[in-house]
CSV table of C-alpha atoms in Angstrom, one decimal:
chain,number,residue,atom,x,y,z
A,1292,UNK,CA,72.0,104.3,36.3
A,1293,UNK,CA,68.5,105.0,35.2
A,1294,UNK,CA,67.2,101.6,36.3
A,1295,UNK,CA,68.3,102.3,39.9
A,1296,UNK,CA,67.0,105.9,39.9
A,1297,UNK,CA,63.5,104.5,39.1
A,1298,UNK,CA,63.6,102.5,42.3
A,1299,UNK,CA,64.6,105.4,44.6
A,1300,UNK,CA,61.8,106.8,46.7
A,1301,UNK,CA,62.0,110.0,48.8
A,1302,UNK,CA,59.3,110.0,51.5
A,1303,UNK,CA,59.3,113.0,53.8
A,1304,UNK,CA,58.4,113.1,57.5
A,1305,UNK,CA,54.8,113.0,58.4
A,1306,UNK,CA,53.3,116.0,60.2
A,1307,UNK,CA,52.8,115.3,63.9
A,1308,UNK,CA,49.0,115.2,64.5
A,1309,UNK,CA,47.5,117.7,67.0
A,1310,UNK,CA,44.1,117.3,68.6
A,1311,UNK,CA,43.2,120.9,67.8
A,1312,UNK,CA,44.4,121.0,64.2
A,1313,UNK,CA,42.0,122.5,61.8
A,1314,UNK,CA,40.5,124.8,64.5
A,1315,UNK,CA,40.6,128.5,63.8
A,1316,UNK,CA,42.9,130.0,66.4
A,1317,UNK,CA,41.3,132.6,68.6
A,1318,UNK,CA,43.3,135.3,70.3
A,1319,UNK,CA,46.4,135.5,68.1
A,1320,UNK,CA,48.9,137.8,69.8
A,1321,UNK,CA,51.5,140.1,68.3
A,1322,UNK,CA,54.1,137.5,69.0
A,1323,UNK,CA,57.0,136.2,66.8
A,1324,UNK,CA,57.7,132.6,67.8
A,1325,UNK,CA,61.1,130.8,67.6
A,1326,UNK,CA,61.2,127.1,68.5
A,1327,UNK,CA,64.4,125.0,68.8
A,1328,UNK,CA,67.4,124.2,70.9
A,1329,UNK,CA,69.5,127.1,72.0
A,1330,UNK,CA,72.6,126.2,69.9
A,1331,UNK,CA,74.7,128.0,67.3
A,1332,UNK,CA,72.9,126.1,64.5
A,1333,UNK,CA,69.7,128.1,65.1
A,1334,UNK,CA,71.6,131.4,65.0
A,1335,UNK,CA,69.3,133.1,67.5
A,1336,UNK,CA,71.8,136.0,67.8
A,1337,UNK,CA,70.8,137.1,64.3
A,1338,UNK,CA,67.1,136.7,65.3
A,1339,UNK,CA,67.7,139.0,68.3
A,1340,UNK,CA,69.6,141.5,66.2
A,1341,UNK,CA,66.8,141.6,63.6
A,1342,UNK,CA,64.1,142.0,66.2
A,1343,UNK,CA,66.1,144.7,67.9
A,1344,UNK,CA,66.3,146.6,64.7
A,1345,UNK,CA,62.5,146.6,64.1
A,1346,UNK,CA,61.2,146.5,67.7
A,1347,UNK,CA,60.7,150.3,67.9
A,1348,UNK,CA,58.5,150.3,64.8
A,1349,UNK,CA,56.2,147.6,66.3
A,1350,UNK,CA,56.0,148.4,70.0
A,1351,UNK,CA,53.3,145.9,70.7
A,1352,UNK,CA,55.2,142.9,69.3
A,1353,UNK,CA,57.2,140.4,71.3
A,1354,UNK,CA,59.7,137.7,70.4
A,1355,UNK,CA,59.2,134.4,72.2
A,1356,UNK,CA,62.0,131.7,72.0
A,1357,UNK,CA,60.9,128.2,73.1
A,1358,UNK,CA,63.8,125.8,73.8
A,1359,UNK,CA,66.7,124.9,76.0
A,1360,UNK,CA,70.4,124.6,75.4
A,1361,UNK,CA,74.0,125.7,76.1
A,1362,UNK,CA,73.6,129.1,74.4
A,1363,UNK,CA,71.0,130.4,76.9
A,1364,UNK,CA,73.2,132.5,79.1
A,1365,UNK,CA,74.9,134.1,76.0
A,1366,UNK,CA,71.5,134.9,74.5
A,1367,UNK,CA,70.1,136.3,77.7
A,1368,UNK,CA,73.2,138.5,77.9
A,1369,UNK,CA,72.6,139.8,74.4
A,1370,UNK,CA,69.0,140.6,75.3
A,1371,UNK,CA,70.1,142.7,78.2
A,1372,UNK,CA,72.7,144.4,76.0
A,1373,UNK,CA,70.0,145.3,73.5
A,1374,UNK,CA,67.7,146.4,76.3
A,1375,UNK,CA,65.0,144.0,75.1
A,1376,UNK,CA,64.2,142.4,78.5
A,1377,UNK,CA,60.6,143.4,78.3
A,1378,UNK,CA,60.2,142.3,74.7
A,1379,UNK,CA,61.9,138.9,74.5
A,1380,UNK,CA,60.7,135.9,76.4
A,1381,UNK,CA,62.6,132.6,76.9
A,1382,UNK,CA,60.5,129.5,77.5
A,1383,UNK,CA,62.3,126.2,78.4
A,1384,UNK,CA,61.8,123.1,76.2
A,1385,UNK,CA,58.1,122.1,75.9
A,1386,UNK,CA,56.7,118.7,74.9
A,1387,UNK,CA,53.4,120.4,74.0
A,1388,UNK,CA,53.8,123.2,71.5
A,1389,UNK,CA,50.1,123.5,70.7
A,1390,UNK,CA,49.4,126.6,72.9
A,1391,UNK,CA,52.4,128.4,71.3
A,1392,UNK,CA,51.3,127.7,67.7
A,1393,UNK,CA,47.8,128.9,68.5
A,1394,UNK,CA,48.9,132.1,70.2
A,1395,UNK,CA,51.7,133.4,67.9
A,1396,UNK,CA,51.3,135.3,64.7
A,1397,UNK,CA,54.6,134.6,62.9
A,1398,UNK,CA,57.1,131.7,63.0
A,1399,UNK,CA,60.7,132.8,62.7
A,1400,UNK,CA,63.5,130.4,61.8
A,1401,UNK,CA,67.1,131.7,61.5
A,1402,UNK,CA,68.9,128.4,61.2
A,1403,UNK,CA,72.2,128.1,59.5
A,1404,UNK,CA,71.2,124.6,58.3
A,1405,UNK,CA,68.4,122.1,58.9
A,1406,UNK,CA,67.4,118.6,58.0
A,1407,UNK,CA,63.6,118.4,57.7
A,1408,UNK,CA,62.3,121.4,59.8
A,1409,UNK,CA,59.3,119.8,61.6
A,1410,UNK,CA,58.7,123.1,63.5
A,1411,UNK,CA,58.1,125.0,60.2
A,1412,UNK,CA,55.7,122.3,59.0
A,1413,UNK,CA,53.8,122.3,62.3
A,1414,UNK,CA,53.6,126.1,62.4
A,1415,UNK,CA,52.3,126.1,58.8
A,1416,UNK,CA,49.6,123.6,59.7
A,1417,UNK,CA,48.2,126.1,62.2
A,1418,UNK,CA,48.2,128.9,59.7
A,1419,UNK,CA,51.4,130.8,60.8
A,1420,UNK,CA,53.3,132.7,58.1
A,1421,UNK,CA,56.9,131.8,58.0
A,1422,UNK,CA,60.0,134.0,58.0
A,1423,UNK,CA,63.0,131.7,57.6
A,1424,UNK,CA,66.5,131.5,56.3
A,1425,UNK,CA,66.9,129.6,53.0
A,1426,UNK,CA,69.4,127.3,54.6
A,1427,UNK,CA,70.7,123.9,53.5
A,1428,UNK,CA,68.0,121.3,54.2
A,1429,UNK,CA,64.3,121.0,53.4
A,1430,UNK,CA,63.1,124.5,54.3
A,1431,UNK,CA,62.7,125.4,50.6
A,1432,UNK,CA,60.6,122.3,50.0
A,1433,UNK,CA,58.1,123.5,52.6
A,1434,UNK,CA,58.2,127.3,52.0
A,1435,UNK,CA,57.9,129.1,48.7
A,1436,UNK,CA,59.2,132.6,49.0
A,1437,UNK,CA,56.3,135.0,49.0
A,1438,UNK,CA,53.7,132.3,49.2
A,1439,UNK,CA,53.8,130.6,52.6
A,1440,UNK,CA,56.3,133.1,54.0
A,1441,UNK,CA,59.5,134.9,53.3
A,1442,UNK,CA,62.9,133.2,52.7
A,1443,UNK,CA,66.1,135.1,53.2
A,1444,UNK,CA,69.8,134.2,52.8
A,1445,UNK,CA,71.5,132.7,55.9
A,1446,UNK,CA,73.0,135.3,58.2
A,1447,UNK,CA,71.7,138.2,56.0
A,1448,UNK,CA,70.6,140.6,58.7
A,1449,UNK,CA,69.4,143.3,56.3
A,1450,UNK,CA,67.2,140.9,54.3
A,1451,UNK,CA,65.8,139.5,57.5
A,1452,UNK,CA,64.8,142.9,58.8
A,1453,UNK,CA,63.1,143.6,55.4
A,1454,UNK,CA,61.3,140.3,55.5
A,1455,UNK,CA,60.1,140.9,59.1
A,1456,UNK,CA,58.8,144.4,58.3
A,1457,UNK,CA,57.0,143.1,55.3
A,1458,UNK,CA,55.2,140.5,57.3
A,1459,UNK,CA,54.6,142.5,60.4
A,1460,UNK,CA,53.2,145.5,58.4
A,1461,UNK,CA,50.3,143.6,56.9
A,1462,UNK,CA,47.7,141.4,58.7
A,1463,UNK,CA,46.2,140.5,55.4
A,1464,UNK,CA,49.5,139.2,54.1
A,1465,UNK,CA,50.0,137.2,57.3
A,1466,UNK,CA,46.5,135.7,56.8
A,1467,UNK,CA,47.1,134.9,53.1
A,1468,UNK,CA,50.5,133.3,53.8
A,1469,UNK,CA,49.0,131.4,56.7
A,1470,UNK,CA,46.2,130.0,54.6
A,1471,UNK,CA,48.7,129.0,51.9
A,1472,UNK,CA,50.8,127.3,54.5
A,1473,UNK,CA,47.8,125.3,55.9
A,1474,UNK,CA,47.1,124.0,52.4
A,1475,UNK,CA,50.7,123.1,51.7
A,1476,UNK,CA,51.0,121.3,55.0
A,1477,UNK,CA,48.2,118.9,54.1
A,1478,UNK,CA,50.6,117.1,51.8
A,1479,UNK,CA,52.4,115.9,54.9
A,1480,UNK,CA,49.4,114.6,56.7
A,1481,UNK,CA,50.1,111.3,58.5
A,1482,UNK,CA,47.6,109.3,56.4
A,1483,UNK,CA,49.1,110.7,53.1
A,1484,UNK,CA,52.7,109.9,54.1
A,1485,UNK,CA,51.7,106.4,55.4
A,1486,UNK,CA,50.0,105.7,52.1
A,1487,UNK,CA,53.3,106.3,50.3
A,1488,UNK,CA,55.0,103.9,52.7
A,1489,UNK,CA,52.3,101.3,52.0
A,1490,UNK,CA,52.8,101.8,48.3
A,1491,UNK,CA,56.5,101.3,48.6
A,1492,UNK,CA,56.2,98.1,50.5
A,1493,UNK,CA,53.7,96.7,48.1
A,1494,UNK,CA,56.0,97.0,45.1
């Protein structure tokens, strides 16, 4: 009923504050960053296949996967099969992701589904362009295709390759998408989200 809809509030997660947020990162590296548990939901096999398909065109770029989980042995085996041992780095779960956000140049998310993808929001706040699957969940709320990054259908390897090439080809595009992402991420600042909670409880 309309009377009930008027009393429904949707309040998203607040962006986790970082001490260095707002600083201009120095020393960005040609590195594509993935962050998340090594589980089928994240579909890192597709990420590896897409990177394998474009790696020869971008010999200085690496793929870094930060996270732990039951799929690690399978993913490492796929890396060996693709002969990407020198181009793919696995880093175990990290409490502090700040150094990774400051160093990388692109955030890649190949999830089959998500809730509210905090990693994407955090990466945007540090000016990283996003290449992500348009999966069920809140990714589309954070990333507008062509503005803060590139969105592709879930599991669409060809579309993912095209999106990666578009972003890796152009430093100016990465910079523009990164700046757009930083602006969009401000909507999720802790103070902004808390003010919405305060407003809700004052009704």
